[in-house]
mmCIF file of N, CA and C in Angstrom:
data_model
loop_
_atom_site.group_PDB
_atom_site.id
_atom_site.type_symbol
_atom_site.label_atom_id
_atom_site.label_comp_id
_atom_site.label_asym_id
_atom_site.label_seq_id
_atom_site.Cartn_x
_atom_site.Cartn_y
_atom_site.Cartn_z
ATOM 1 N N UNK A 1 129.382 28.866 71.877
ATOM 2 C CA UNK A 1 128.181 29.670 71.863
ATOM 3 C C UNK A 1 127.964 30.223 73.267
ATOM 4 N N UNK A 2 127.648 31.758 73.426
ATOM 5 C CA UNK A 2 127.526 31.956 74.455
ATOM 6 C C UNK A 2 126.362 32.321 75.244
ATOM 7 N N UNK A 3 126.339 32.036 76.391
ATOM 8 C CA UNK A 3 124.947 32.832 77.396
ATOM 9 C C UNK A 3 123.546 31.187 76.824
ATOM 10 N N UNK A 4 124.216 30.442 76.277
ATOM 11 C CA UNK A 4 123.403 29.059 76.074
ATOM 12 C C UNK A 4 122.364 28.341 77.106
ATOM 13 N N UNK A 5 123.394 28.553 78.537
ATOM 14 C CA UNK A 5 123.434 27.971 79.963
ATOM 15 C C UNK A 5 122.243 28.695 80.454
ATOM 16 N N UNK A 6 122.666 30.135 80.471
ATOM 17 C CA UNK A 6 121.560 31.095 80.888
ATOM 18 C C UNK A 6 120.288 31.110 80.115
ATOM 19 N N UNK A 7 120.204 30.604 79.039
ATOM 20 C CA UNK A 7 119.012 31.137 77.711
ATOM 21 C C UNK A 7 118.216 29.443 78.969
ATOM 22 N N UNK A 8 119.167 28.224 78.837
ATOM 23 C CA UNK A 8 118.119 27.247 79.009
ATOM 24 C C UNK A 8 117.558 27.716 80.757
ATOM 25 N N UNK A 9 118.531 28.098 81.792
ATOM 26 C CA UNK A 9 118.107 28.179 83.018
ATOM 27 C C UNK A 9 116.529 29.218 82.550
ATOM 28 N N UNK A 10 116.827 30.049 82.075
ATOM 29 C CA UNK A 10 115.152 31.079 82.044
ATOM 30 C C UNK A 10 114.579 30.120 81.359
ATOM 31 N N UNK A 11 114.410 29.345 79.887
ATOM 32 C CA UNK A 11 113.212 28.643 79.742
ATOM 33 C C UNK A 11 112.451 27.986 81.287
ATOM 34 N N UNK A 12 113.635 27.333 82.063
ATOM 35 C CA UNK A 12 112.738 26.947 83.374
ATOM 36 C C UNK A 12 111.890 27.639 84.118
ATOM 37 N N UNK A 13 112.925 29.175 84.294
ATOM 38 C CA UNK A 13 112.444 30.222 84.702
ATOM 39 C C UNK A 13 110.709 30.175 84.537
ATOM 40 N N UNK A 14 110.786 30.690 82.951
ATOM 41 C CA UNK A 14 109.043 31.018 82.537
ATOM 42 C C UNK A 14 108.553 29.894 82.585
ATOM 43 N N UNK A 15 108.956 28.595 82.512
ATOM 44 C CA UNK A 15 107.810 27.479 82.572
ATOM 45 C C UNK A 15 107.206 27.371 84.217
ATOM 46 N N UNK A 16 108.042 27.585 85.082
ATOM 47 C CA UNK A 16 107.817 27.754 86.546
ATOM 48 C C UNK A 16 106.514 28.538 87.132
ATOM 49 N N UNK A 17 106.661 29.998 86.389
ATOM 50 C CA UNK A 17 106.339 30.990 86.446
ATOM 51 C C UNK A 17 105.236 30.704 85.525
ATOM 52 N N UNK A 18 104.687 29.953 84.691
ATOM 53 C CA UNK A 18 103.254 29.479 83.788
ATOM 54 C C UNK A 18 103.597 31.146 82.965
ATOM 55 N N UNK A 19 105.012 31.253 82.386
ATOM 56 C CA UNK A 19 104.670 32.281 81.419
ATOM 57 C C UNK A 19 104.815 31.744 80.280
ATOM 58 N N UNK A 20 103.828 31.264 79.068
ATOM 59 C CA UNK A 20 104.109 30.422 77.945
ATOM 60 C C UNK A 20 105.218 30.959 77.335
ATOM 61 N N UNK A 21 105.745 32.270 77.036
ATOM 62 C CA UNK A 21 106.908 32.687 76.142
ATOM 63 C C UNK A 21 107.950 31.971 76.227
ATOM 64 N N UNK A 22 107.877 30.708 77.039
ATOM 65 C CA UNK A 22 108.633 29.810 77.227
ATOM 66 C C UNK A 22 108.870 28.872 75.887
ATOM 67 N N UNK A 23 108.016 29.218 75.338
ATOM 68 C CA UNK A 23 107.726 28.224 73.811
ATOM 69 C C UNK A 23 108.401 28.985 72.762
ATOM 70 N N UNK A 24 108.440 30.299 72.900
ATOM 71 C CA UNK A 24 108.963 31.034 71.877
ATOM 72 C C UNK A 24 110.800 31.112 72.279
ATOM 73 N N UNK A 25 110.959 31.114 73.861
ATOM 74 C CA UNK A 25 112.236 30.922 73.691
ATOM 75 C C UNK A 25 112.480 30.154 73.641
ATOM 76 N N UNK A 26 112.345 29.146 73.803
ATOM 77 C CA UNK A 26 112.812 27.575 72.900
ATOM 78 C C UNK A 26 112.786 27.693 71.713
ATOM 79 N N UNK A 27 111.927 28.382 71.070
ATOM 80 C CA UNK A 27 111.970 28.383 69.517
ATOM 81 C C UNK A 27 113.226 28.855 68.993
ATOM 82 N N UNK A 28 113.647 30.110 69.926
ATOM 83 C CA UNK A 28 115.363 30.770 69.685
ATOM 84 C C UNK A 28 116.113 30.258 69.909
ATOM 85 N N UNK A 29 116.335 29.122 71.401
ATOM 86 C CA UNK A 29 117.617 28.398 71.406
ATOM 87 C C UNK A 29 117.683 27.247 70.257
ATOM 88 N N UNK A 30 116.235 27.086 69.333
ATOM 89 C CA UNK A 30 116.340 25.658 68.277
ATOM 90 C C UNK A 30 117.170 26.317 67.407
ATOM 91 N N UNK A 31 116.799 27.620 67.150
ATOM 92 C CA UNK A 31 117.330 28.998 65.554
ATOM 93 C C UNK A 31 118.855 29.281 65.962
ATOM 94 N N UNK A 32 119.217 29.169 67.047
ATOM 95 C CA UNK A 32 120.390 29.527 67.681
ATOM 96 C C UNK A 32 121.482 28.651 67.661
ATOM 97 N N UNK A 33 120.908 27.464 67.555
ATOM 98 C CA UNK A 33 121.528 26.191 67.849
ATOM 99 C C UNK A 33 121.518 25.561 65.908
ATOM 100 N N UNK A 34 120.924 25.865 65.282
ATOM 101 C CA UNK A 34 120.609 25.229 63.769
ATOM 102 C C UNK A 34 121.550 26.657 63.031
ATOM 103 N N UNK A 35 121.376 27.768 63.372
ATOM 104 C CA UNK A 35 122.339 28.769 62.591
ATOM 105 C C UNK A 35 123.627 28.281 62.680
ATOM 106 N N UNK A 36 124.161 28.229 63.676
ATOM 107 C CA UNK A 36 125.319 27.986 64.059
ATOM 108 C C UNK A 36 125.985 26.149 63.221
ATOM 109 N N UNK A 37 124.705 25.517 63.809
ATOM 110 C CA UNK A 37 125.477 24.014 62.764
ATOM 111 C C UNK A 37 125.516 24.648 61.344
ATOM 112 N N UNK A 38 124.679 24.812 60.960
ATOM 113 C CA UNK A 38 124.554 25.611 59.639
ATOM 114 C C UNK A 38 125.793 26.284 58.895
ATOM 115 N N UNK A 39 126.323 26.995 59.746
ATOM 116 C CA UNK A 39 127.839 28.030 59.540
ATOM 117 C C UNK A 39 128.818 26.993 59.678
ATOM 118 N N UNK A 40 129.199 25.670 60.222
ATOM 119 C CA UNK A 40 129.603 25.095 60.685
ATOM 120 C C UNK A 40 130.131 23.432 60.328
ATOM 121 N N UNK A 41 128.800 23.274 59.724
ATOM 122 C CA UNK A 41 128.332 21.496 59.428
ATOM 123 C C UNK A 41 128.600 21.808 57.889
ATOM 124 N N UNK A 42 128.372 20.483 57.604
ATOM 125 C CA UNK A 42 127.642 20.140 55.880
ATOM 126 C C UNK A 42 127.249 18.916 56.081
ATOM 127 N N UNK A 43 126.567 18.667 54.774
ATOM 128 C CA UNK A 43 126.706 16.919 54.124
ATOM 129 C C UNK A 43 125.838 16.773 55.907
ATOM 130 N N UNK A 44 126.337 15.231 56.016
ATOM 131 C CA UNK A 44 125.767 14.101 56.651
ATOM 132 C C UNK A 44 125.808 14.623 58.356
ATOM 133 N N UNK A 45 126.769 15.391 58.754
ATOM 134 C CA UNK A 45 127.300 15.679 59.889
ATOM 135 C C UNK A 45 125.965 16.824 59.997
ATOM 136 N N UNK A 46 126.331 17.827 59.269
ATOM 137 C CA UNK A 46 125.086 18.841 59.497
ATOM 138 C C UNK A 46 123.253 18.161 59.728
ATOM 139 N N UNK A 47 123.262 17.215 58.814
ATOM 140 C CA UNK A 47 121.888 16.755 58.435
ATOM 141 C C UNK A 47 121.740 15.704 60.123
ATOM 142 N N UNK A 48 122.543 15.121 60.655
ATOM 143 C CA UNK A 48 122.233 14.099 61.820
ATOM 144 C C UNK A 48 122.311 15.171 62.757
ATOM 145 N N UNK A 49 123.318 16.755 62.607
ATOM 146 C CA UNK A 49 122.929 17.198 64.057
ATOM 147 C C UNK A 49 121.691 17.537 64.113
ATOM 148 N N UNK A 50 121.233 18.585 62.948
ATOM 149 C CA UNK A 50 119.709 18.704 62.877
ATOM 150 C C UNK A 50 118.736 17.879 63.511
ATOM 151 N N UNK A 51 118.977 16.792 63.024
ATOM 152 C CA UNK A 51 117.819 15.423 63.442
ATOM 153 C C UNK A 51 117.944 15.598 64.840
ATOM 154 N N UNK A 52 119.376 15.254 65.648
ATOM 155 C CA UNK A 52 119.073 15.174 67.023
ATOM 156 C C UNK A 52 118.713 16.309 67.788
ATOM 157 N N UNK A 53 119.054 17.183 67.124
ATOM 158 C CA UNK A 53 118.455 18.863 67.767
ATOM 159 C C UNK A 53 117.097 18.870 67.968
ATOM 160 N N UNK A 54 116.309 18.347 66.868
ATOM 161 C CA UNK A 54 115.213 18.679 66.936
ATOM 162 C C UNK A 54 114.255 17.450 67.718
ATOM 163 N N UNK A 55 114.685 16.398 67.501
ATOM 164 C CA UNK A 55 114.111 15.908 68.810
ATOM 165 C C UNK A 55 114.760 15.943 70.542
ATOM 166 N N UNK A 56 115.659 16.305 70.217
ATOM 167 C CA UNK A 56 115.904 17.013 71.741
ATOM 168 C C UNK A 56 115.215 18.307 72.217
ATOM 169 N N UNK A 57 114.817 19.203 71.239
ATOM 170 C CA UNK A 57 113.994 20.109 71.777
ATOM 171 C C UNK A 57 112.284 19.897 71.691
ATOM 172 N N UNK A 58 112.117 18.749 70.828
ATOM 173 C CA UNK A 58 110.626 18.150 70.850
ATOM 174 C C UNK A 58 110.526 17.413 72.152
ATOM 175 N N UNK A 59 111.754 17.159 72.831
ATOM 176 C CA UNK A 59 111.591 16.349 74.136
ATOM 177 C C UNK A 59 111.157 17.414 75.105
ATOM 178 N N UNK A 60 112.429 18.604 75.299
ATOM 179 C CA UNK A 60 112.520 19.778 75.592
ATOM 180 C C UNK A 60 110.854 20.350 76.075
ATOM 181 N N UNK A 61 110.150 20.195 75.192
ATOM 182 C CA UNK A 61 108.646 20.753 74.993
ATOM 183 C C UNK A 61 107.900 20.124 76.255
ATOM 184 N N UNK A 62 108.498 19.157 76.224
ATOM 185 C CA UNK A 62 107.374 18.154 76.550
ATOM 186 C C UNK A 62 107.834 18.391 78.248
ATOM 187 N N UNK A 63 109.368 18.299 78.379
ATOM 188 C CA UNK A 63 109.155 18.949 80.267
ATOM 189 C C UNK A 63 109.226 19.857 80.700
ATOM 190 N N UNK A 64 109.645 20.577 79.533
ATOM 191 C CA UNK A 64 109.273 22.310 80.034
ATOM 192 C C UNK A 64 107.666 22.459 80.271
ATOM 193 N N UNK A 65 106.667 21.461 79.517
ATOM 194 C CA UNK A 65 105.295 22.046 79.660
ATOM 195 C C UNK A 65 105.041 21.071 80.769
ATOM 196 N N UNK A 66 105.598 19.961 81.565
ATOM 197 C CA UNK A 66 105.617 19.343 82.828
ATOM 198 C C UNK A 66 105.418 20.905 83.591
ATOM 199 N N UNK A 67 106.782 21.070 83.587
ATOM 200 C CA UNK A 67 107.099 22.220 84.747
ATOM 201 C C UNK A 67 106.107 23.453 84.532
ATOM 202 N N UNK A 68 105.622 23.774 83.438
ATOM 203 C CA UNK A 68 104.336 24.539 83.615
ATOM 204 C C UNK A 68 103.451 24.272 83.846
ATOM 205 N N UNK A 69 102.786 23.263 83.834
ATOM 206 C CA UNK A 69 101.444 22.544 84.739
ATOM 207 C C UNK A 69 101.762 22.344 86.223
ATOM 208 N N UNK A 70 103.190 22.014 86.614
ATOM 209 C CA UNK A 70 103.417 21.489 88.261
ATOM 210 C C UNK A 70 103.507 23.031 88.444
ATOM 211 N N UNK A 71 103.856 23.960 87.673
ATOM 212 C CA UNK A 71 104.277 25.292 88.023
ATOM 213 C C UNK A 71 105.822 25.170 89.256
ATOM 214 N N UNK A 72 106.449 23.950 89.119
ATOM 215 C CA UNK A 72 107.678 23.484 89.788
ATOM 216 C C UNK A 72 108.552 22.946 89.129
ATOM 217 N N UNK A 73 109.897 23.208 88.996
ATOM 218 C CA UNK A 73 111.554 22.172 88.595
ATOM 219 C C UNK A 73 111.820 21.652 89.665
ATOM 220 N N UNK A 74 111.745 20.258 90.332
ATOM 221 C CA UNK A 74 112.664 19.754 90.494
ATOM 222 C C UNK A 74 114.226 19.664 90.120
ATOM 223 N N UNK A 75 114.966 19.509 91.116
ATOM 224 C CA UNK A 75 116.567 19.964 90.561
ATOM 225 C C UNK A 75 116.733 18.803 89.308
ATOM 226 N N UNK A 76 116.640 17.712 89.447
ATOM 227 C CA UNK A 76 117.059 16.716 88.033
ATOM 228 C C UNK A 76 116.163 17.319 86.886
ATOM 229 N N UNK A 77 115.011 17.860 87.061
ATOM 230 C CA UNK A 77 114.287 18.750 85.733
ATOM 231 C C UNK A 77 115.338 19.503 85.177
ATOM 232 N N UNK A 78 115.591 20.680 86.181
ATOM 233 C CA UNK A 78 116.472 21.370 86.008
ATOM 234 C C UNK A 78 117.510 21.116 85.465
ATOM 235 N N UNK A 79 118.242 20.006 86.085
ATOM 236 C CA UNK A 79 119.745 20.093 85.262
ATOM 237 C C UNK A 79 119.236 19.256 83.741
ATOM 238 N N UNK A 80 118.197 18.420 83.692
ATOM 239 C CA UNK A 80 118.161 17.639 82.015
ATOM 240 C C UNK A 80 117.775 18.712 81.383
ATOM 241 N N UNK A 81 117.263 20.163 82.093
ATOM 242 C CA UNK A 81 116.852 21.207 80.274
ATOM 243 C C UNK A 81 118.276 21.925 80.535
ATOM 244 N N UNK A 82 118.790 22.465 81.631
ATOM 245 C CA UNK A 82 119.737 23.229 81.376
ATOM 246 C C UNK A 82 120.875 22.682 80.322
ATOM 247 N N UNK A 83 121.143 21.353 81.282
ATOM 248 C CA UNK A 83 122.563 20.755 80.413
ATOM 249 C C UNK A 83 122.236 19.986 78.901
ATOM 250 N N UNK A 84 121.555 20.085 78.550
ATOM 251 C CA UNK A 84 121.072 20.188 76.878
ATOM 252 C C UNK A 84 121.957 21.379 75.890
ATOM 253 N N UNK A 85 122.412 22.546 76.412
ATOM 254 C CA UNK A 85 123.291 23.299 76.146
ATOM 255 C C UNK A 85 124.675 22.786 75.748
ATOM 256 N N UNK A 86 125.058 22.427 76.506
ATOM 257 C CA UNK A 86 126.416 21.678 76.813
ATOM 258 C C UNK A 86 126.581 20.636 76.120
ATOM 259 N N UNK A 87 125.130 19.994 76.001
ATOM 260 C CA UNK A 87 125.199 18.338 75.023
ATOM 261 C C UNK A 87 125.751 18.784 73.449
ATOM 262 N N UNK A 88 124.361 19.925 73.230
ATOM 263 C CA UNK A 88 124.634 20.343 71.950
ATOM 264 C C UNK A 88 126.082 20.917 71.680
ATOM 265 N N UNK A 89 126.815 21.645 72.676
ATOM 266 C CA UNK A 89 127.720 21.849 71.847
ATOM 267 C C UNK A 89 129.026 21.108 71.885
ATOM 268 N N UNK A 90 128.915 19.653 72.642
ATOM 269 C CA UNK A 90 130.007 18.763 72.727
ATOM 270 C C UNK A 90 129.840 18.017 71.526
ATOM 271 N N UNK A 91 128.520 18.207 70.900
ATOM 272 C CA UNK A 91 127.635 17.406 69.722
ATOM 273 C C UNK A 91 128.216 18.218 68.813
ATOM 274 N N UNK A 92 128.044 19.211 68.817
ATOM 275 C CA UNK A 92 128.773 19.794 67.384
ATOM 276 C C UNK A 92 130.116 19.983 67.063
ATOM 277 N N UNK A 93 130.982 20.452 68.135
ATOM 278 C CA UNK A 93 131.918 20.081 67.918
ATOM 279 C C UNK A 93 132.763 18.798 67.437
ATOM 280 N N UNK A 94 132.162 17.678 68.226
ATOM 281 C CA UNK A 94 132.528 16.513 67.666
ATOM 282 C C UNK A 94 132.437 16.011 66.596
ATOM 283 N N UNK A 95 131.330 16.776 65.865
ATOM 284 C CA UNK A 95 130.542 17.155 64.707
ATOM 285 C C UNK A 95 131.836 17.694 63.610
ATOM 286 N N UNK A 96 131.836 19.151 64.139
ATOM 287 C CA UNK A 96 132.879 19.286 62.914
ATOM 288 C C UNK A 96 134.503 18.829 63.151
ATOM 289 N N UNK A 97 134.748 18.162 64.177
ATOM 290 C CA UNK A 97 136.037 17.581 63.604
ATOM 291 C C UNK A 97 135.783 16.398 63.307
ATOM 292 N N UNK A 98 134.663 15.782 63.544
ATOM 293 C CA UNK A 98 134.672 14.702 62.234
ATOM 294 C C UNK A 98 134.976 14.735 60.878
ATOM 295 N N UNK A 99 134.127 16.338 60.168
ATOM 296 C CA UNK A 99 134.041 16.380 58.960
ATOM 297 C C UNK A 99 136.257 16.313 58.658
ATOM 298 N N UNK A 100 135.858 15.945 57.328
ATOM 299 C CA UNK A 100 136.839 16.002 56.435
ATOM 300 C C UNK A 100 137.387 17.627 56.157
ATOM 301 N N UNK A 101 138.557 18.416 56.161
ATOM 302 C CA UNK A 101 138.778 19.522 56.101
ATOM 303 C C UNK A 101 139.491 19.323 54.666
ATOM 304 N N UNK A 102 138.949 19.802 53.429
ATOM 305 C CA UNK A 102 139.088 19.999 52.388
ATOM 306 C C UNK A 102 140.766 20.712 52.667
ATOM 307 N N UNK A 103 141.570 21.269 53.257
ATOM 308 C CA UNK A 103 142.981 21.963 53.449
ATOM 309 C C UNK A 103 143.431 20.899 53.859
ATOM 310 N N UNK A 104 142.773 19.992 54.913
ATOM 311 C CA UNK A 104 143.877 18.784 55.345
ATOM 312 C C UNK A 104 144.495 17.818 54.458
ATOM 313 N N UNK A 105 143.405 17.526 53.468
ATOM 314 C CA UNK A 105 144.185 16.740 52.597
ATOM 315 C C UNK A 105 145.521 17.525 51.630
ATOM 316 N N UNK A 106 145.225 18.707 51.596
ATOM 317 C CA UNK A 106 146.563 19.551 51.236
ATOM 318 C C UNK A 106 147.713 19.433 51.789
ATOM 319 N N UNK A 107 147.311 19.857 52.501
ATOM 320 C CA UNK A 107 148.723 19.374 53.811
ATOM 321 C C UNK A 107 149.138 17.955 53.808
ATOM 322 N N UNK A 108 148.162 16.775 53.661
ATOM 323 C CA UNK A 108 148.762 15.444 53.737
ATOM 324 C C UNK A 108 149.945 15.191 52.840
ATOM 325 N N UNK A 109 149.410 15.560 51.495
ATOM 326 C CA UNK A 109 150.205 16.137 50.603
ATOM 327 C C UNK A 109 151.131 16.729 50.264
ATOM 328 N N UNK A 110 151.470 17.598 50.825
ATOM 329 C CA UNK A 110 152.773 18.048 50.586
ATOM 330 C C UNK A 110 153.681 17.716 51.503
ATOM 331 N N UNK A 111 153.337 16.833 52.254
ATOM 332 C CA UNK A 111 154.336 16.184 53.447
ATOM 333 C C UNK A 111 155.016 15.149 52.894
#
């Protein structure tokens, strides 16, 4: 997924800056991040990334609206919203090569 890195560095951006649209772009990296498992997941794998997505961005809420009251990131602020990007997509990936590939067992098969 791309420009992920950049989408989370500006949420800091506007929380810094006390511009609330900070809430709405979080709302896009949640839609951004759930389309994609969506295209991606099924079954049990899809349903647990969901779960942790969404309390990672219910966490998300909670220090992005830190950093809009201090109207400041500290650098460790900074890197726990940025690298949330990176979590998610080491998370999904790991995600779908867990799942079972309905072709692999084909292949087991004819070997």
């Amino acid at each position: 997924m791309s420009k992920v890195t950049d989408m989370m560095y500006e949420l800091i951006h506007k929380a810094e800056f006390r511009d609330e649209s900070y809430i709405t772009a979080l709302d896009a990296v949640y839609e951004k991040h759930k389309s994609t498992a969506c295209d991606l997941l099924d079954g049990d794998e899809l349903a647990s990334f969901l779960s942790r997505l969404l309390d990672d961005i219910n966490i998300l809420k909670y220090m992005l609206r830190a950093i809009f009251i201090a109207g400041h990131a500290t650098e460790s602020f900074s890197d726990f919203v940025a690298g949330h990007g990176e979590l998610w997509s080491a998370q999904m990936l790991a995600a779908v090569v867990r799942q079972p590939s309905p072709s692999a067992s084909n292949h087991c098969t004819a070997i």
